[in-house]
Each structure stands twice: as C-alpha cells, then as structure tokens.
Amino acid sequence: MNRSDAFQLAKELGMELLEAIPLQSLSRELAQKIPYSFVKKNHVLPIRESETEVVVATSDPLNLDALQELKLMLDKSIRAVFTPEEKLLLAINECYYTQEGAASQFLAHLSQGQSPKKEKASLDSYDLLDKKEEAPLIRLLNLILGEAIQQGASDIHFEPCENDLKVRYRIDGVLQKRLSPPREYQSQLITRLKVLAKLDIAEHRLPQDGRIKLTMGGRDIDFRVSTVPVVHGERIVLRILDKGNVVLGLDQLGMLPSVLDPFRELISSSEGIVLVTGPTGSGKTTSLYSALSEIYDEERNIMTIEDPVEYKIPAIAQIAVHPKIGLNFATGLRHILRQDPDIVMIGEIRDAETAEIAIQASLTGHLVFSTLHTNDAPSAIARLADMGVEPYLLSSTIIGVLAQRLVRRICPQCRERYIPTEEELQEIDLPRHKLNGSLLYRGKGCSHCFDSGYKGRQGIYEFMPINAIIQTQIAKNVQASDLRNIARDQGMISLRQHGAHLVRTGITTIAEVLRVTRKYE
C-alpha cells in the first residue's frame, strides 16, 4: 500500500492523522517494553501512555493483528494514530538507537576487559539496530556506523596512525574527531569493512572502491566505500547515502525569490544547457534532482548519466558510468541520445568530448542539465572555453548557470545575540545600519550541536541567466571577470551577498559565509 492510499484509508476509518511524531516527547522506556523485531516487522510504535490507554503510531491502518498483540503486551487499551512511514521510521530509530557516545563507552569497555577476537563477518545486509550480533568488533563497528547516521554525518573517515586508528565524522561539511581505537583493532575493523563492501581483503597495496547496503530501523542506508594505502595501513572513507535524508523540491532548497522564480522558469525551457557549479559536496546533485523532479511528467522522457547514481528517482532512467568497460560520460551520452530523450542530465562535464556532445544535444532540441567544478557562475563559461568549446556555441546553447555552496546553520538550542565588530561587517560588506539593532547571532556550543555552534546546513546561490547582453559578451570574450561585472549590472546576487542576507536574518554567521565563499574585487 503506497502512502497516499494508506493516508486516504486512515481518513476513511476515522483515525487521527499525525503528520510527524515529536521526537523530543518520545518515551524510550515505553518503547523498550516492545521488542525491536516486532516494531520493525509491523511498523508500529507506542508513543505515549496514560493510566488507561497507550497511543500507538502506525503506517498501516489495516494492521489490526499487531495492534491486538500490543494490547496483550502492554495490558492496556490501544488507540492507533496514522503516521507516514518515513516519519514513523525516524521515531523508531530515535527510540531504539543506543544513547549518544555509545561507541566511545563500548570501546572503553572493550579496551579494559576484552582482547579482539577474529569474527565471522556476514556478507548479507543487516540491521544496525538489531542486537543479535554480539561479536565485540562487529558491535563496535555497528555503533560507529549507527552513531554517524544518527548525528547526520555525510562521511566516516577511518585513518590509521602510528599508535591508533582515528575515526572522524564529517557533519555539516566539517570533519569532527569521534574515536581513537587502539592499533590492535585496526586490522579487524578495516577487514570487516572490506568484507561488507565485497572488496579483496588480501589486497593492501592498491586503492579499491565498493558499496555497502545496510538498514537502520527500516531505513535503507547505502555507503560508498573507498580505500587507499597509506604509511600506517589502509585508509577507508565511507560516504553515507541516506535516502531518508534527501529533500527534493526547489522550494526546499532555500533559494531567494529573485533566484527561484527565474530558475524555475528556465528549467521549463524546451532546449538549451543549464549548468550547476560548485565544489564537491556543495549540493549540486540535489539541486539537479529537485529540478528534474519538478519538471517530470508522463509526456517527457528524462534520462541521466551519473558517476555514481547516488539516489534513485522513480520514473527517470538513470545510468551509472563504468569506465572499466568503456562506459564513460561521452560514450553513455551518445547512446542516451539514441533513446529519444527530451531532457538529459549529465553528472559532470569533465572533458571536451563530453562538452561537445552536450552542446550538440542542446542544438538538436534537447534540454541538458549538468555540473561543473568552478568557483562562481561566470567562471563556468570560461571553463568550457578552456576545454576548447567555441564561444559562439556557448552563447547559443547555455541558457543559465547556477552556482551554490552550503553554509552551516546556527544551532537553535544555543543561539545567542552579539554585537559584531566593524572589521567583521566590512569583510562581508554588510553595513551596520542594515542590522536589527546592530546585533547578529552565533552559537555558543551545546550537546545538541556537539559544541560546534551549528546544526544543519543551508544553501546559498548565485544565478546568472544568459540574456542577450551576456550572450553578446560570451561570443566576443569569455573572460570570467567581464561576465561577472555585466551580470552584476544585470542584477545578479552573488554568493557572498546571499550569505550576507542569511547572516542578517540570523540563519548563519559571518565566519561561515567567509569560509565557503571568495571575494571578487
């Protein structure tokens, strides 16, 4: 039963509808009375109780047998409320996940009382919240992975050092140290990861790439695994691909109306090239997925070629490049154009051949989306010209460039006001008279944000639509500085200007905007 059918059925049955479960009000003690295996199988969760009844959230209005079993387990009457499946899974994770710092506590206990033993590592996907696996090293790794997911990390770094193994999580774009297991655990932890990723455990001299698929409370979590040999062993980095954390939709990205409205109009074009630029990890792919999701309909054939396909979008044909067998961006793009597409997304334009095929695709009536690694929007044009694309082709095919970065948001739990110095305001070109009472905000640091002062991230954007004036300039001269000046005269808001707006409205800090943007004179 899909979400809309379940929602409609719940309404017809007169069930209370709970769009989201307040995580801070959940009772772990109540939830722990029910085995995790039962909760996971039946998608039910007791969320609060009174003297006479227990309120149970469920994503399946017809699962009456499970509700009856809960009545027997808890010896109270049951009142069921309907909650969407993804929200219910988040609450289940919150209730059954081990407390903060569990990995550190378990490591300390392991170091004191037990020596590592060689364990049989399962190749199958398993649930990180399932307590059946009692092998110490496997439990330690499960706690590390679970903790990273729970804290919203995008990457986990296992870094061999001379005396220990350093474990760091990348949270909100910044690496934070979490654990330092003794060196004697290094080999088994690394081997366990390589077995799960189906890599060659006997090969320690060459880099390897693989994938791990696990579940956590019913949520599918994929990890992209990369190993490289370093001086003190093998370094492993896991990129966490949590489908439950992907927010698609242009309205959810945080664009200013002056960017969102023209960008939304641009992606409705029938042909041309739309570029999204920024460094690795700046949210480019999410922006492209959001654009594709918005313009998809049954009358259009949308195809993508990516490296790799990180998130699967229903009804869109997605192809993963495979260089070992000769399937690169250029080769795949040629075959995509024989599949009668209306819209094509290229994960990244890396070379002249791919750029030329993208240009030809747009000239023959296709709308093409792609990404580039450049510092700002005007630099994208210069980058393609450096690849050898003729300026007259660029001026006639590219219809818009969106540059973006991600800045960390101030933690709402420890946010405080302060008076900024003149030097701070000058660095970000923010006049004091534009501030609310000459005050700005910053985070003091608390347990909620792991003493960083930040929680979550927000996009900042710079959009350069290619109008007739900029087209003429591209055809004559593709210097990024000239394009930037003309675009500013045309009203383009720069990345730093958008960042200054977020600073003024109390969403982020001056230091954070300066960290991710560069100043152009």
XYZ file of C-alpha atoms in Angstrom:
521
model
C 0.000 0.000 0.000
C 1.511 3.334 -1.039
C 1.498 6.421 1.163
C -1.455 8.193 -0.490
C -3.653 5.062 -0.325
C -2.750 4.490 3.345
C -3.454 8.137 4.159
C -6.846 8.040 2.419
C -7.775 4.781 4.142
C -6.838 6.190 7.547
C -9.102 9.182 6.918
C -11.996 6.930 5.903
C -11.530 4.841 9.064
C -11.659 7.996 11.194
C -8.104 7.600 12.530
C -6.276 10.570 13.987
C -3.646 11.765 11.486
C -0.211 12.574 12.906
C 1.993 14.076 10.170
C 5.120 13.925 12.342
C 5.963 12.422 15.720
C 7.597 14.941 18.118
C 10.914 13.179 18.775
C 11.648 15.117 21.966
C 8.446 13.820 23.594
C 9.033 10.129 22.818
C 9.273 7.731 25.765
C 12.136 5.283 25.342
C 11.002 3.434 28.446
C 7.603 2.783 26.872
C 9.102 1.728 23.540
C 11.602 -0.625 25.197
C 8.688 -2.709 26.503
C 8.153 -3.872 22.907
C 10.847 -5.939 21.129
C 12.552 -4.081 18.296
C 11.932 -7.028 15.945
C 8.155 -6.667 16.479
C 8.225 -2.899 15.913
C 10.357 -3.257 12.799
C 8.189 -6.007 11.280
C 4.817 -4.379 11.931
C 5.696 -0.670 11.633
C 4.041 0.263 14.911
C 5.422 2.338 17.785
C 3.901 3.211 21.173
C 4.458 6.952 21.579
C 2.689 7.877 24.828
C 0.531 6.332 27.524
C -1.935 7.244 30.217
C -3.350 5.194 33.058
C -5.910 3.559 30.794
C -4.555 3.569 27.222
C -1.475 3.636 25.011
C -1.301 5.752 21.853
C 0.357 3.774 19.048
C 1.584 5.241 15.761
C 1.243 3.014 12.694
C 1.758 3.448 8.973
C -0.656 0.610 8.111
C -4.273 1.296 9.163
C -5.256 -2.339 8.497
C -2.603 -3.957 10.686
C -5.171 -4.912 13.343
C -3.380 -8.097 14.431
C -0.303 -6.135 15.502
C -2.451 -3.679 17.483
C -4.174 -6.592 19.219
C -0.795 -8.111 20.146
C 0.318 -4.769 21.550
C -2.799 -4.680 23.704
C -1.800 -8.036 25.201
C 1.857 -6.997 25.671
C 1.075 -3.701 27.390
C -2.134 -4.812 29.146
C -3.887 -1.565 28.212
C -6.324 -0.433 25.562
C -4.735 0.762 22.330
C -5.574 3.920 20.378
C -3.997 3.879 16.922
C -2.968 7.046 15.057
C -1.750 7.153 11.454
C 1.761 8.446 10.711
C 3.529 8.422 7.305
C 6.061 5.595 7.065
C 9.183 7.772 6.753
C 8.240 9.759 9.877
C 7.498 6.571 11.793
C 10.897 5.100 10.892
C 12.649 8.229 12.184
C 10.847 7.841 15.503
C 11.706 4.125 15.694
C 15.384 4.985 15.150
C 15.200 7.609 17.897
C 13.673 5.176 20.392
C 15.807 2.116 19.752
C 19.155 3.645 18.872
C 21.709 3.393 21.695
C 22.445 6.592 23.601
C 24.936 9.255 22.444
C 28.567 8.321 22.986
C 27.772 4.604 22.981
C 30.646 3.853 20.608
C 33.135 5.580 22.931
C 31.708 3.836 26.000
C 31.764 0.440 24.333
C 35.340 0.997 23.118
C 36.459 1.886 26.655
C 34.790 -1.266 27.995
C 36.310 -3.354 25.204
C 39.789 -1.959 25.867
C 39.571 -2.737 29.574
C 38.152 -6.198 29.564
C 38.482 -7.951 26.227
C 41.040 -8.585 23.554
C 39.912 -8.640 19.937
C 38.921 -11.985 18.510
C 38.570 -12.904 14.911
C 34.906 -12.911 13.997
C 32.999 -14.352 11.112
C 31.698 -11.419 9.074
C 28.370 -11.769 7.320
C 28.134 -10.695 3.695
C 24.414 -10.086 3.949
C 22.738 -6.770 4.621
C 21.745 -6.481 8.254
C 20.018 -4.010 10.559
C 22.287 -1.800 12.674
C 19.680 -1.688 15.446
C 19.392 -5.470 15.697
C 21.154 -6.628 18.878
C 21.540 -10.270 17.817
C 25.127 -9.742 16.629
C 27.222 -9.892 19.810
C 30.777 -10.138 18.403
C 32.673 -7.231 20.063
C 34.413 -5.806 16.996
C 31.253 -6.082 14.914
C 29.253 -4.395 17.667
C 31.833 -1.596 17.811
C 31.625 -1.036 14.055
C 27.812 -1.111 14.179
C 27.869 1.528 16.917
C 30.220 3.731 14.873
C 28.055 3.467 11.748
C 24.831 3.973 13.692
C 26.212 6.964 15.594
C 27.378 8.628 12.373
C 23.955 8.160 10.756
C 22.135 9.387 13.863
C 24.297 12.515 14.024
C 23.671 13.335 10.364
C 27.215 12.696 9.121
C 27.843 12.601 5.376
C 31.168 10.725 5.597
C 33.077 8.495 8.033
C 36.892 8.519 7.930
C 38.939 5.592 9.294
C 42.510 6.928 9.385
C 45.423 4.685 10.507
C 48.007 6.496 12.617
C 51.234 5.290 14.198
C 49.655 4.329 17.543
C 45.910 4.178 16.916
C 43.083 4.358 14.382
C 41.462 7.792 14.197
C 37.725 7.875 13.383
C 36.221 11.163 12.216
C 32.719 12.104 11.022
C 32.006 14.859 8.505
C 28.981 16.658 9.940
C 27.548 19.691 8.139
C 30.613 19.775 5.891
C 33.240 19.843 8.672
C 35.250 16.884 9.985
C 34.898 16.145 13.702
C 37.012 13.612 15.607
C 34.992 10.995 17.475
C 37.061 7.893 18.384
C 40.617 6.597 18.511
C 40.504 2.773 18.781
C 43.861 1.171 19.719
C 46.006 -0.023 16.853
C 45.311 -3.709 17.593
C 41.689 -3.196 16.473
C 42.666 -1.546 13.185
C 43.154 -4.662 11.090
C 39.850 -6.284 12.052
C 37.789 -3.109 11.653
C 39.283 -2.469 8.209
C 38.833 -6.118 7.203
C 35.215 -6.089 8.366
C 34.503 -3.024 6.246
C 36.196 -4.553 3.206
C 34.215 -7.788 3.589
C 30.927 -5.855 3.801
C 31.913 -3.854 0.704
C 32.878 -7.082 -1.138
C 36.458 -5.880 -1.644
C 39.617 -8.003 -1.858
C 40.758 -8.335 1.764
C 44.156 -9.673 0.659
C 44.951 -6.573 -1.433
C 46.598 -3.870 0.679
C 48.698 -2.096 -1.967
C 46.082 -0.756 -4.398
C 43.086 1.569 -3.919
C 39.692 -0.136 -4.063
C 36.085 1.046 -4.350
C 32.913 -0.684 -3.234
C 29.462 -0.278 -1.721
C 27.756 -1.447 1.472
C 23.997 -1.685 1.888
C 22.600 -1.777 5.423
C 19.337 -0.959 7.122
C 18.669 1.047 10.261
C 15.199 0.770 11.700
C 13.688 0.002 8.310
C 15.589 2.783 6.502
C 17.864 1.663 3.677
C 21.337 3.171 4.092
C 23.958 2.843 1.352
C 27.657 3.509 1.910
C 30.106 4.269 -0.891
C 33.457 2.845 0.236
C 36.915 3.999 -0.863
C 40.210 2.540 0.368
C 43.747 3.833 -0.265
C 47.084 2.514 1.064
C 48.871 4.957 3.394
C 52.028 4.790 5.501
C 50.433 3.141 8.540
C 47.938 0.848 6.793
C 44.792 1.358 4.736
C 42.668 4.478 4.953
C 38.931 3.985 4.393
C 36.326 6.663 3.768
C 32.608 5.829 3.750
C 30.200 8.230 2.038
C 26.769 7.810 3.653
C 23.886 7.807 1.187
C 20.798 8.031 3.376
C 17.723 8.131 1.159
C 15.632 9.190 4.136
C 17.606 12.445 4.432
C 17.231 13.527 0.812
C 14.932 16.539 0.492
C 13.921 17.090 -3.124
C 11.979 20.117 -4.310
C 13.117 23.567 -5.370
C 11.003 25.145 -2.638
C 13.029 23.226 -0.031
C 16.480 24.430 -1.156
C 16.424 27.902 0.401
C 16.773 29.965 -2.772
C 15.865 33.644 -2.653
C 12.725 34.506 -4.676
C 14.931 36.522 -7.064
C 16.767 33.259 -7.855
C 13.995 30.683 -7.513
C 11.466 32.296 -9.860
C 13.779 32.794 -12.884
C 15.448 29.401 -12.312
C 12.046 27.678 -12.219
C 11.129 29.440 -15.470
C 14.452 28.453 -17.037
C 14.108 24.713 -16.379
C 10.786 24.748 -18.214
C 12.625 25.564 -21.474
C 12.453 23.077 -24.311
C 16.161 23.223 -25.197
C 19.491 24.589 -24.049
C 22.060 23.814 -21.338
C 21.579 24.568 -17.637
C 24.754 24.320 -15.547
C 25.092 23.985 -11.769
C 28.556 24.747 -10.396
C 30.344 24.411 -7.083
C 32.899 22.218 -5.284
C 32.352 18.595 -4.265
C 29.727 18.287 -1.551
C 28.024 21.624 -2.240
C 24.627 20.097 -3.070
C 24.778 20.316 -6.874
C 23.259 16.863 -7.426
C 20.397 17.602 -5.016
C 19.599 20.797 -6.932
C 19.561 18.917 -10.242
C 17.410 16.100 -8.835
C 14.998 18.700 -7.461
C 14.767 20.375 -10.865
C 14.167 17.051 -12.635
C 11.534 16.016 -10.103
C 9.693 19.292 -10.644
C 9.563 19.151 -14.441
C 8.906 15.410 -14.817
C 5.629 14.364 -16.394
C 4.379 11.428 -18.454
C 4.899 13.330 -21.717
C 8.662 13.673 -21.259
C 11.487 11.162 -21.448
C 14.159 12.102 -18.885
C 17.475 10.239 -18.821
C 20.606 10.747 -16.726
C 24.183 9.503 -16.732
C 25.968 9.809 -13.385
C 29.081 8.715 -11.512
C 27.679 7.079 -9.460
C 23.870 7.049 -9.278
C 23.566 8.090 -5.633
C 19.788 8.363 -5.294
C 17.228 6.655 -7.475
C 14.362 8.816 -8.742
C 11.147 6.991 -9.748
C 10.228 7.039 -13.451
C 13.569 8.553 -14.555
C 16.084 6.388 -16.437
C 19.439 6.667 -14.648
C 22.690 5.220 -15.999
C 25.874 4.748 -13.951
C 29.219 5.214 -15.733
C 31.531 2.208 -15.735
C 34.984 3.245 -17.037
C 36.447 -0.290 -16.775
C 34.145 -1.482 -19.556
C 34.356 1.731 -21.568
C 31.103 3.320 -20.395
C 32.143 6.901 -19.641
C 30.136 10.114 -19.825
C 30.815 10.676 -23.525
C 30.012 7.097 -24.597
C 26.903 6.904 -22.436
C 25.685 10.278 -23.650
C 25.918 9.167 -27.272
C 23.693 6.182 -26.555
C 21.263 8.236 -24.481
C 20.678 10.489 -27.498
C 19.528 7.409 -29.447
C 16.879 6.729 -26.786
C 14.692 9.655 -27.881
C 15.152 11.769 -24.725
C 13.557 15.155 -24.106
C 15.730 16.029 -21.110
C 19.243 14.764 -20.363
C 21.218 15.144 -17.153
C 24.995 14.650 -17.251
C 26.555 14.110 -13.825
C 29.578 16.231 -14.692
C 31.216 17.723 -17.793
C 34.831 16.640 -17.316
C 36.350 16.858 -20.789
C 35.997 18.435 -24.215
C 34.350 15.363 -25.749
C 31.514 15.330 -23.216
C 31.119 19.111 -23.553
C 30.853 18.887 -27.340
C 28.213 16.141 -27.217
C 26.227 18.162 -24.666
C 26.412 21.189 -26.980
C 25.199 19.108 -29.943
C 22.374 17.658 -27.854
C 21.115 21.124 -26.956
C 21.393 22.274 -30.582
C 19.203 19.360 -31.673
C 16.331 20.251 -29.374
C 17.189 18.714 -26.003
C 17.246 20.332 -22.571
C 20.556 19.411 -20.923
C 21.445 19.676 -17.232
C 24.988 19.228 -15.972
C 27.531 20.265 -13.327
C 30.980 21.831 -13.353
C 33.564 22.469 -10.652
C 34.045 26.246 -10.740
C 34.132 28.981 -8.090
C 31.160 31.000 -9.328
C 28.596 31.177 -12.126
C 30.540 33.333 -14.664
C 33.613 31.083 -14.340
C 31.620 28.160 -15.800
C 31.598 29.807 -19.226
C 35.353 30.406 -19.112
C 35.925 26.807 -18.001
C 34.084 25.406 -21.033
C 36.004 27.769 -23.304
C 39.249 26.449 -21.788
C 38.093 22.936 -22.731
C 38.021 24.061 -26.354
C 34.321 24.798 -26.913
C 33.868 27.680 -29.352
C 32.464 30.862 -27.755
C 29.721 31.195 -30.399
C 28.451 27.714 -29.447
C 28.439 28.618 -25.758
C 26.492 31.813 -26.380
C 23.815 29.993 -28.380
C 23.338 26.929 -26.142
C 23.866 27.818 -22.460
C 20.712 29.391 -21.028
C 21.662 29.720 -17.371
C 24.287 28.957 -14.711
C 23.554 28.357 -11.018
C 26.477 28.461 -8.548
C 25.995 27.229 -4.996
C 27.589 26.491 -1.624
C 26.344 25.060 1.666
C 26.732 27.054 4.880
C 26.091 25.703 8.372
C 23.031 26.990 10.217
C 23.339 28.384 13.744
C 22.218 25.819 16.321
C 18.729 26.852 17.556
C 19.412 25.414 21.030
C 22.403 27.624 21.866
C 21.881 30.659 19.624
C 22.831 33.976 21.232
C 22.977 37.610 20.176
C 26.201 39.593 19.995
C 27.498 42.907 18.665
C 29.789 42.366 15.622
C 32.948 44.422 15.120
C 33.384 46.831 12.211
C 36.083 44.563 10.766
C 33.648 41.623 10.630
C 30.987 43.673 8.890
C 33.455 45.100 6.375
C 34.656 41.619 5.411
C 31.174 40.648 4.299
C 30.148 44.133 3.026
C 27.275 44.377 5.498
C 26.523 47.946 6.713
C 25.667 48.193 10.399
C 22.520 50.216 9.703
C 21.031 47.172 7.936
C 21.257 45.064 11.091
C 18.405 44.527 13.519
C 19.511 46.718 16.416
C 23.203 46.330 15.425
C 23.066 42.712 16.600
C 23.886 39.400 14.935
C 23.633 35.781 16.098
C 26.108 32.990 16.791
C 26.073 29.587 18.500
C 27.715 29.153 21.902
C 28.040 25.378 21.508
C 25.997 22.745 23.310
C 25.425 18.996 23.429
C 22.753 19.304 20.734
C 25.331 20.544 18.182
C 28.358 18.729 19.691
C 29.776 22.098 20.823
C 30.172 23.357 17.250
C 27.520 26.095 17.462
C 25.977 24.859 14.202
C 23.237 22.366 13.333
C 22.156 21.604 9.769
C 23.029 23.350 6.519
C 21.508 25.890 4.163
C 22.275 26.604 0.509
C 23.478 29.946 -0.825
C 23.017 30.576 -4.541
C 24.210 32.773 -7.384
C 22.165 32.620 -10.589
C 23.253 34.013 -13.946
C 20.579 33.727 -16.660
C 22.066 34.139 -20.119
C 20.245 37.101 -21.640
C 21.003 38.869 -24.933
C 23.589 41.213 -23.367
C 25.552 38.362 -21.758
C 25.224 36.265 -24.951
C 26.902 39.028 -26.919
C 29.705 39.271 -24.370
C 30.267 35.477 -24.412
C 30.530 35.459 -28.194
C 33.111 38.291 -28.106
C 35.064 37.486 -24.948
C 34.637 34.774 -22.318
C 36.719 36.335 -19.557
C 35.019 35.462 -16.254
C 35.715 38.897 -14.749
C 33.967 40.685 -17.633
C 30.962 38.359 -17.440
C 30.787 38.855 -13.659
C 30.688 42.639 -13.977
C 27.966 42.535 -16.630
C 25.918 40.007 -14.652
C 26.124 42.232 -11.552
C 24.924 45.181 -13.607
C 22.032 42.974 -14.718
C 21.083 42.344 -11.069
C 22.869 39.079 -10.259
C 23.116 38.460 -6.497
C 26.497 36.931 -5.625
C 27.112 34.007 -3.286
C 28.527 36.340 -0.660
C 25.540 38.698 -0.934
C 23.133 35.803 -0.364
C 25.322 34.743 2.564
C 25.154 38.275 3.999
C 21.353 38.089 3.820
C 21.421 34.859 5.850
C 23.756 36.485 8.380
C 21.435 39.471 8.741
C 18.400 37.213 9.270
C 20.158 35.134 11.963
C 20.481 31.890 9.999
C 24.276 31.650 9.790
C 27.408 33.549 10.818
C 29.885 35.846 9.086
C 32.715 33.346 9.673
C 30.719 30.578 7.997
C 29.953 32.646 4.882
C 33.598 33.699 4.591
C 34.636 30.046 4.932
C 32.778 28.920 1.798
C 32.940 31.998 -0.467
C 35.687 34.029 -2.029
C 35.705 37.751 -2.548
C 35.895 39.259 -6.024
C 37.046 42.839 -6.386
